Amino acid sequence: MSNTLKQPSTNPVEVKLKRHVGPIGLLFAAIGSIIGSGWLFGAFNASAIAGPAAIFSWLIAGVMIMLIALCYAELGPMFPISGGVVRYPHMVWGSFGSYTMGWITWIASAAVPAIEVEGALTYGTKYAPFTVLAKDSGASAHVLTPLGIVVAIILLAVFGVINYFGVRLFSQVNTVIVWWKIFVICLVIVVFILTALATTAPQAIGNFTSHGFAPKGFAAIFVCISTAGITFSFLGFRQGIELAGETTKPKRNIPLAVIGSVGITAILYALLQVAFTMMVPSSALAHEGGWAGLAFKNDFGPLAALATIAGLGWLAYILYFDAIVSPLDTGLIYTTVTSRVSYAVGRNNNGPRWLATNNKFGVPVWSLLLSFLVSIVLLLPFPSWQQLVGFITSATVLSFGTGPLVLAVMRRKLPNHARPFKLPGGDIIPFLAFYCTNMIVYWAGWATNQKLMISILIGYVFLVIYELVARKRPNRPKLDFRASAFWVIPWLVLMTLVSWLFDPATHPTMFFWVFLINLAITAVIYFIAVKITLPTEKIEEYIEDAANESEIEEKTLAGGAIR
């Protein structure tokens, strides 16, 4: 057993790495990953769902995501390995648990390039008919046209081609793009607020109450956390964790990156919501009968459209340009991420070995091709940004939900393992983080979650087929089914039943009761997941295997970390 990850001492873990990221570098890597296409649509969608009260949606979501992220802030420096969302469950519950979370993570990651392309093309409708306004379950959404689908496929193919030849050059250019993202969102906030106050200050302030502060009730504040793109807008925090093994002082830098990135962007997003609320013309609210029917010309690009209405044509052009640069930048990053997740599945023998086949540039080419094909498939059931955002939110948060459970197990199984950063409060933060996971998934609604659960079932079908085909392979790992099935399957079943039986859209009277129902589910699953795990010796063995696998990735994969 290596001394790097197994020793139960209080001395800091020493890990040799190629790069060193300082506190500011780690913080801005996380901020840059968080700011994607979500902010371009989130304020508009949230206003239509919750009205001016949507400001609380951003702040509540920020707190919930921070609780989840803090669990990974402790795990990251403990086990500085890539792909922690997939590998941590493998350490504690074995292959079946890691396969389940790996599949969910992979599906969510594969959907991100698709939604970022949809975001760019939605704003691009100003110049060509890439989308058309349509109704979906009573709600308006800008859906890709046949032309839009063709262009989306071409852009996804471009992502694949760039990744095929490696992304080292892009990773350097990306640093500039991160600064651009931060500049644009700050510019919009300042210009919108100053313009609103300088032109019609009474009307701007009056927007917060003239048609009701929370016109659909306080339940809508929680629903739009999952459905308006709010939680989606925070999910890039994982970049601060992925670079956990590359920072010089993890005890200081990782909490700074996690708390700082989520905290700073939560404030920015809340200010953007305030600025958007103030800038909406009172005539638009009066004409549409309030926030629920909010619409105006060219609202396929809502922020740019609002800037145009206010006579800020120059800002509108900046937003249209940013709507191309920012989403495509994030889509390219996640094309890389998705191929690396399936590469790890192949390396871990949880899937075909050809997924881990690299080309001469050090890129897992078959994983890249598979990611491209899945991204195209996801365009069909989710042909608009609004439709796909809930799916990604549920899938990603569901995969993150194992982090708090792993943390609770590691504190019991490896209490003396070096922890450069340790959360206070015992089980309080992990439990609340797991509870937040279950609530965010519920708020996404049954229309979204049924597709997610069907995707998970498809993943299990593939697992059965793979187990039958590869049952004679000598290097096929044991599923460790008993260690994880006793909590993974009940968890997924219970979340499916809650989403179906108490769907916010069809059973609004049960909405607030689900806070208590999910609390009970959280307590039961938390208890089972912590009690039924692999033996300590097996956990230590898997920890060492993960460390060795990470070293192989460092040598064989091109591109490095995206900053």
PDB file of C-alpha atoms in Angstrom, residues 243-427:
ATOM      1  CA  LEU A 243      -7.821  21.036  -9.259  1.00  0.00           C
ATOM      2  CA  ALA A 244      -7.627  20.043  -5.580  1.00  0.00           C
ATOM      3  CA  GLY A 245      -4.419  18.090  -6.040  1.00  0.00           C
ATOM      4  CA  GLU A 246      -2.699  20.934  -7.852  1.00  0.00           C
ATOM      5  CA  THR A 247      -2.934  23.727  -5.321  1.00  0.00           C
ATOM      6  CA  THR A 248      -0.094  24.631  -3.005  1.00  0.00           C
ATOM      7  CA  LYS A 249      -2.025  25.128   0.258  1.00  0.00           C
ATOM      8  CA  PRO A 250      -5.246  23.102   0.060  1.00  0.00           C
ATOM      9  CA  LYS A 251      -6.311  23.907   3.633  1.00  0.00           C
ATOM     10  CA  ARG A 252      -6.584  27.568   2.626  1.00  0.00           C
ATOM     11  CA  ASN A 253      -7.058  27.558  -1.139  1.00  0.00           C
ATOM     12  CA  ILE A 254      -9.816  24.965  -1.606  1.00  0.00           C
ATOM     13  CA  PRO A 255     -12.286  26.472   0.895  1.00  0.00           C
ATOM     14  CA  LEU A 256     -11.492  29.876  -0.626  1.00  0.00           C
ATOM     15  CA  ALA A 257     -12.230  28.591  -4.129  1.00  0.00           C
ATOM     16  CA  VAL A 258     -15.437  26.782  -3.158  1.00  0.00           C
ATOM     17  CA  ILE A 259     -16.923  29.357  -0.796  1.00  0.00           C
ATOM     18  CA  GLY A 260     -15.545  32.304  -2.754  1.00  0.00           C
ATOM     19  CA  SER A 261     -16.681  31.169  -6.216  1.00  0.00           C
ATOM     20  CA  VAL A 262     -20.206  30.203  -5.156  1.00  0.00           C
ATOM     21  CA  GLY A 263     -20.521  33.250  -2.880  1.00  0.00           C
ATOM     22  CA  ILE A 264     -19.257  35.762  -5.451  1.00  0.00           C
ATOM     23  CA  THR A 265     -21.373  34.382  -8.293  1.00  0.00           C
ATOM     24  CA  ALA A 266     -24.450  34.176  -6.030  1.00  0.00           C
ATOM     25  CA  ILE A 267     -24.074  37.890  -5.338  1.00  0.00           C
ATOM     26  CA  LEU A 268     -23.519  38.645  -9.037  1.00  0.00           C
ATOM     27  CA  TYR A 269     -26.546  36.591 -10.064  1.00  0.00           C
ATOM     28  CA  ALA A 270     -28.753  38.195  -7.396  1.00  0.00           C
ATOM     29  CA  LEU A 271     -27.642  41.667  -8.536  1.00  0.00           C
ATOM     30  CA  LEU A 272     -28.351  40.665 -12.137  1.00  0.00           C
ATOM     31  CA  GLN A 273     -31.864  39.612 -11.111  1.00  0.00           C
ATOM     32  CA  VAL A 274     -32.364  42.985  -9.425  1.00  0.00           C
ATOM     33  CA  ALA A 275     -31.023  44.805 -12.496  1.00  0.00           C
ATOM     34  CA  PHE A 276     -33.288  42.795 -14.824  1.00  0.00           C
ATOM     35  CA  THR A 277     -36.344  43.485 -12.648  1.00  0.00           C
ATOM     36  CA  MET A 278     -35.632  47.213 -12.659  1.00  0.00           C
ATOM     37  CA  MET A 279     -35.050  47.364 -16.417  1.00  0.00           C
ATOM     38  CA  VAL A 280     -38.268  45.654 -17.557  1.00  0.00           C
ATOM     39  CA  PRO A 281     -40.584  48.345 -19.019  1.00  0.00           C
ATOM     40  CA  SER A 282     -43.806  48.778 -17.060  1.00  0.00           C
ATOM     41  CA  SER A 283     -45.647  48.718 -20.398  1.00  0.00           C
ATOM     42  CA  ALA A 284     -44.424  45.174 -21.052  1.00  0.00           C
ATOM     43  CA  LEU A 285     -45.718  44.014 -17.673  1.00  0.00           C
ATOM     44  CA  ALA A 286     -49.061  45.757 -18.176  1.00  0.00           C
ATOM     45  CA  HIS A 287     -49.482  44.373 -21.697  1.00  0.00           C
ATOM     46  CA  GLU A 288     -48.758  40.783 -20.681  1.00  0.00           C
ATOM     47  CA  GLY A 289     -50.699  40.956 -17.416  1.00  0.00           C
ATOM     48  CA  GLY A 290     -47.723  40.575 -15.111  1.00  0.00           C
ATOM     49  CA  TRP A 291     -44.531  38.571 -14.767  1.00  0.00           C
ATOM     50  CA  ALA A 292     -45.951  35.162 -15.709  1.00  0.00           C
ATOM     51  CA  GLY A 293     -46.623  36.263 -19.287  1.00  0.00           C
ATOM     52  CA  LEU A 294     -43.505  38.392 -19.653  1.00  0.00           C
ATOM     53  CA  ALA A 295     -42.465  38.674 -23.280  1.00  0.00           C
ATOM     54  CA  PHE A 296     -41.035  41.264 -25.598  1.00  0.00           C
ATOM     55  CA  LYS A 297     -39.692  41.456 -29.109  1.00  0.00           C
ATOM     56  CA  ASN A 298     -36.603  39.310 -29.717  1.00  0.00           C
ATOM     57  CA  ASP A 299     -36.840  37.701 -26.274  1.00  0.00           C
ATOM     58  CA  PHE A 300     -34.955  34.691 -27.664  1.00  0.00           C
ATOM     59  CA  GLY A 301     -32.021  36.725 -26.322  1.00  0.00           C
ATOM     60  CA  PRO A 302     -33.714  38.315 -23.303  1.00  0.00           C
ATOM     61  CA  LEU A 303     -30.846  40.412 -21.924  1.00  0.00           C
ATOM     62  CA  ALA A 304     -29.867  41.702 -25.355  1.00  0.00           C
ATOM     63  CA  ALA A 305     -33.520  42.404 -26.168  1.00  0.00           C
ATOM     64  CA  LEU A 306     -33.902  44.392 -22.964  1.00  0.00           C
ATOM     65  CA  ALA A 307     -30.767  46.382 -23.777  1.00  0.00           C
ATOM     66  CA  THR A 308     -32.182  47.167 -27.234  1.00  0.00           C
ATOM     67  CA  ILE A 309     -35.497  48.373 -25.778  1.00  0.00           C
ATOM     68  CA  ALA A 310     -33.559  50.722 -23.488  1.00  0.00           C
ATOM     69  CA  GLY A 311     -31.624  52.174 -26.426  1.00  0.00           C
ATOM     70  CA  LEU A 312     -28.386  50.430 -25.397  1.00  0.00           C
ATOM     71  CA  GLY A 313     -27.625  49.001 -28.803  1.00  0.00           C
ATOM     72  CA  TRP A 314     -23.905  48.790 -28.108  1.00  0.00           C
ATOM     73  CA  LEU A 315     -24.540  46.624 -25.025  1.00  0.00           C
ATOM     74  CA  ALA A 316     -26.901  44.410 -27.011  1.00  0.00           C
ATOM     75  CA  TYR A 317     -24.154  43.671 -29.538  1.00  0.00           C
ATOM     76  CA  ILE A 318     -21.732  42.819 -26.725  1.00  0.00           C
ATOM     77  CA  LEU A 319     -24.320  40.412 -25.308  1.00  0.00           C
ATOM     78  CA  TYR A 320     -24.942  38.779 -28.682  1.00  0.00           C
ATOM     79  CA  PHE A 321     -21.197  38.311 -29.062  1.00  0.00           C
ATOM     80  CA  ASP A 322     -20.854  36.961 -25.522  1.00  0.00           C
ATOM     81  CA  ALA A 323     -23.772  34.607 -26.143  1.00  0.00           C
ATOM     82  CA  ILE A 324     -21.613  32.948 -28.781  1.00  0.00           C
ATOM     83  CA  VAL A 325     -18.263  33.024 -26.973  1.00  0.00           C
ATOM     84  CA  SER A 326     -19.294  31.987 -23.452  1.00  0.00           C
ATOM     85  CA  PRO A 327     -21.595  29.027 -24.241  1.00  0.00           C
ATOM     86  CA  LEU A 328     -19.303  27.613 -26.917  1.00  0.00           C
ATOM     87  CA  ASP A 329     -16.343  27.949 -24.564  1.00  0.00           C
ATOM     88  CA  THR A 330     -18.186  25.958 -21.890  1.00  0.00           C
ATOM     89  CA  GLY A 331     -19.428  23.431 -24.443  1.00  0.00           C
ATOM     90  CA  LEU A 332     -15.889  22.786 -25.616  1.00  0.00           C
ATOM     91  CA  ILE A 333     -14.711  22.307 -22.022  1.00  0.00           C
ATOM     92  CA  TYR A 334     -17.458  19.789 -21.295  1.00  0.00           C
ATOM     93  CA  THR A 335     -16.751  17.870 -24.490  1.00  0.00           C
ATOM     94  CA  THR A 336     -13.318  17.285 -22.986  1.00  0.00           C
ATOM     95  CA  VAL A 337     -14.779  16.437 -19.572  1.00  0.00           C
ATOM     96  CA  THR A 338     -17.296  13.940 -20.986  1.00  0.00           C
ATOM     97  CA  SER A 339     -14.697  12.042 -22.985  1.00  0.00           C
ATOM     98  CA  ARG A 340     -12.503  11.820 -19.866  1.00  0.00           C
ATOM     99  CA  VAL A 341     -15.366  10.393 -17.810  1.00  0.00           C
ATOM    100  CA  SER A 342     -15.963   7.580 -20.297  1.00  0.00           C
ATOM    101  CA  TYR A 343     -12.186   7.127 -20.554  1.00  0.00           C
ATOM    102  CA  ALA A 344     -12.134   6.521 -16.788  1.00  0.00           C
ATOM    103  CA  VAL A 345     -14.972   3.990 -17.138  1.00  0.00           C
ATOM    104  CA  GLY A 346     -12.881   2.084 -19.668  1.00  0.00           C
ATOM    105  CA  ARG A 347      -9.744   2.263 -17.508  1.00  0.00           C
ATOM    106  CA  ASN A 348     -11.673   0.997 -14.479  1.00  0.00           C
ATOM    107  CA  ASN A 349     -13.087  -1.926 -16.534  1.00  0.00           C
ATOM    108  CA  ASN A 350     -16.645  -0.820 -15.793  1.00  0.00           C
ATOM    109  CA  GLY A 351     -17.084  -0.528 -19.549  1.00  0.00           C
ATOM    110  CA  PRO A 352     -15.432  -1.596 -22.802  1.00  0.00           C
ATOM    111  CA  ARG A 353     -11.660  -1.111 -22.838  1.00  0.00           C
ATOM    112  CA  TRP A 354     -11.842   0.618 -26.221  1.00  0.00           C
ATOM    113  CA  LEU A 355     -13.261   3.662 -24.413  1.00  0.00           C
ATOM    114  CA  ALA A 356      -9.729   4.174 -23.042  1.00  0.00           C
ATOM    115  CA  THR A 357      -8.009   3.973 -26.437  1.00  0.00           C
ATOM    116  CA  ASN A 358      -5.990   7.132 -27.141  1.00  0.00           C
ATOM    117  CA  ASN A 359      -4.909   8.537 -30.485  1.00  0.00           C
ATOM    118  CA  LYS A 360      -1.392   9.811 -31.169  1.00  0.00           C
ATOM    119  CA  PHE A 361      -2.300  13.147 -29.582  1.00  0.00           C
ATOM    120  CA  GLY A 362      -3.127  11.470 -26.279  1.00  0.00           C
ATOM    121  CA  VAL A 363      -6.907  11.899 -26.729  1.00  0.00           C
ATOM    122  CA  PRO A 364      -9.434   9.069 -26.004  1.00  0.00           C
ATOM    123  CA  VAL A 365     -10.815   9.135 -29.515  1.00  0.00           C
ATOM    124  CA  TRP A 366     -13.605   6.555 -29.165  1.00  0.00           C
ATOM    125  CA  SER A 367     -14.824   8.188 -25.952  1.00  0.00           C
ATOM    126  CA  LEU A 368     -14.818  11.489 -27.837  1.00  0.00           C
ATOM    127  CA  LEU A 369     -16.890  10.015 -30.666  1.00  0.00           C
ATOM    128  CA  LEU A 370     -19.356   8.468 -28.238  1.00  0.00           C
ATOM    129  CA  SER A 371     -19.759  11.779 -26.411  1.00  0.00           C
ATOM    130  CA  PHE A 372     -20.481  13.502 -29.738  1.00  0.00           C
ATOM    131  CA  LEU A 373     -23.184  10.965 -30.654  1.00  0.00           C
ATOM    132  CA  VAL A 374     -24.882  11.155 -27.254  1.00  0.00           C
ATOM    133  CA  SER A 375     -24.912  14.970 -27.385  1.00  0.00           C
ATOM    134  CA  ILE A 376     -26.757  14.749 -30.715  1.00  0.00           C
ATOM    135  CA  VAL A 377     -29.268  12.250 -29.326  1.00  0.00           C
ATOM    136  CA  LEU A 378     -30.032  14.564 -26.388  1.00  0.00           C
ATOM    137  CA  LEU A 379     -31.022  17.336 -28.804  1.00  0.00           C
ATOM    138  CA  LEU A 380     -34.081  15.306 -29.855  1.00  0.00           C
ATOM    139  CA  PRO A 381     -36.079  15.044 -26.575  1.00  0.00           C
ATOM    140  CA  PHE A 382     -34.744  18.429 -25.388  1.00  0.00           C
ATOM    141  CA  PRO A 383     -34.697  20.746 -28.452  1.00  0.00           C
ATOM    142  CA  SER A 384     -34.566  23.953 -26.395  1.00  0.00           C
ATOM    143  CA  TRP A 385     -32.385  25.462 -23.679  1.00  0.00           C
ATOM    144  CA  GLN A 386     -35.351  25.670 -21.287  1.00  0.00           C
ATOM    145  CA  GLN A 387     -36.187  21.970 -21.702  1.00  0.00           C
ATOM    146  CA  LEU A 388     -32.658  20.642 -21.279  1.00  0.00           C
ATOM    147  CA  VAL A 389     -31.639  22.779 -18.295  1.00  0.00           C
ATOM    148  CA  GLY A 390     -33.855  20.902 -15.816  1.00  0.00           C
ATOM    149  CA  PHE A 391     -32.510  17.536 -16.975  1.00  0.00           C
ATOM    150  CA  ILE A 392     -28.886  18.616 -16.537  1.00  0.00           C
ATOM    151  CA  THR A 393     -29.662  20.131 -13.147  1.00  0.00           C
ATOM    152  CA  SER A 394     -31.291  16.950 -11.803  1.00  0.00           C
ATOM    153  CA  ALA A 395     -28.638  14.624 -13.224  1.00  0.00           C
ATOM    154  CA  THR A 396     -25.651  16.654 -12.074  1.00  0.00           C
ATOM    155  CA  VAL A 397     -26.994  17.338  -8.588  1.00  0.00           C
ATOM    156  CA  LEU A 398     -27.956  13.662  -8.231  1.00  0.00           C
ATOM    157  CA  SER A 399     -24.375  12.645  -9.065  1.00  0.00           C
ATOM    158  CA  PHE A 400     -23.012  15.234  -6.609  1.00  0.00           C
ATOM    159  CA  GLY A 401     -25.278  13.808  -3.893  1.00  0.00           C
ATOM    160  CA  THR A 402     -22.908  10.939  -3.137  1.00  0.00           C
ATOM    161  CA  GLY A 403     -20.155  13.327  -2.017  1.00  0.00           C
ATOM    162  CA  PRO A 404     -21.766  14.063   1.377  1.00  0.00           C
ATOM    163  CA  LEU A 405     -22.327  10.332   1.915  1.00  0.00           C
ATOM    164  CA  VAL A 406     -18.730   9.469   1.052  1.00  0.00           C
ATOM    165  CA  LEU A 407     -17.543  12.148   3.453  1.00  0.00           C
ATOM    166  CA  ALA A 408     -19.624  10.679   6.282  1.00  0.00           C
ATOM    167  CA  VAL A 409     -18.255   7.186   5.580  1.00  0.00           C
ATOM    168  CA  MET A 410     -14.630   8.312   5.385  1.00  0.00           C
ATOM    169  CA  ARG A 411     -14.897  10.025   8.754  1.00  0.00           C
ATOM    170  CA  ARG A 412     -15.983   6.722  10.256  1.00  0.00           C
ATOM    171  CA  LYS A 413     -13.756   4.327   8.306  1.00  0.00           C
ATOM    172  CA  LEU A 414     -10.590   6.443   8.130  1.00  0.00           C
ATOM    173  CA  PRO A 415     -10.832   8.806  11.106  1.00  0.00           C
ATOM    174  CA  ASN A 416      -7.052   9.290  11.320  1.00  0.00           C
ATOM    175  CA  HIS A 417      -6.462   9.952   7.632  1.00  0.00           C
ATOM    176  CA  ALA A 418      -4.798  13.302   6.964  1.00  0.00           C
ATOM    177  CA  ARG A 419      -7.366  16.033   6.305  1.00  0.00           C
ATOM    178  CA  PRO A 420      -5.788  19.300   5.115  1.00  0.00           C
ATOM    179  CA  PHE A 421      -9.252  20.850   5.398  1.00  0.00           C
ATOM    180  CA  LYS A 422     -11.982  19.553   7.711  1.00  0.00           C
ATOM    181  CA  LEU A 423     -15.558  20.785   7.913  1.00  0.00           C
ATOM    182  CA  PRO A 424     -16.841  21.575  11.406  1.00  0.00           C
ATOM    183  CA  GLY A 425     -20.110  20.279  12.822  1.00  0.00           C
ATOM    184  CA  GLY A 426     -19.779  16.516  12.353  1.00  0.00           C
ATOM    185  CA  ASP A 427     -22.636  15.156  10.221  1.00  0.00           C
TER     186      ASP A 427
END
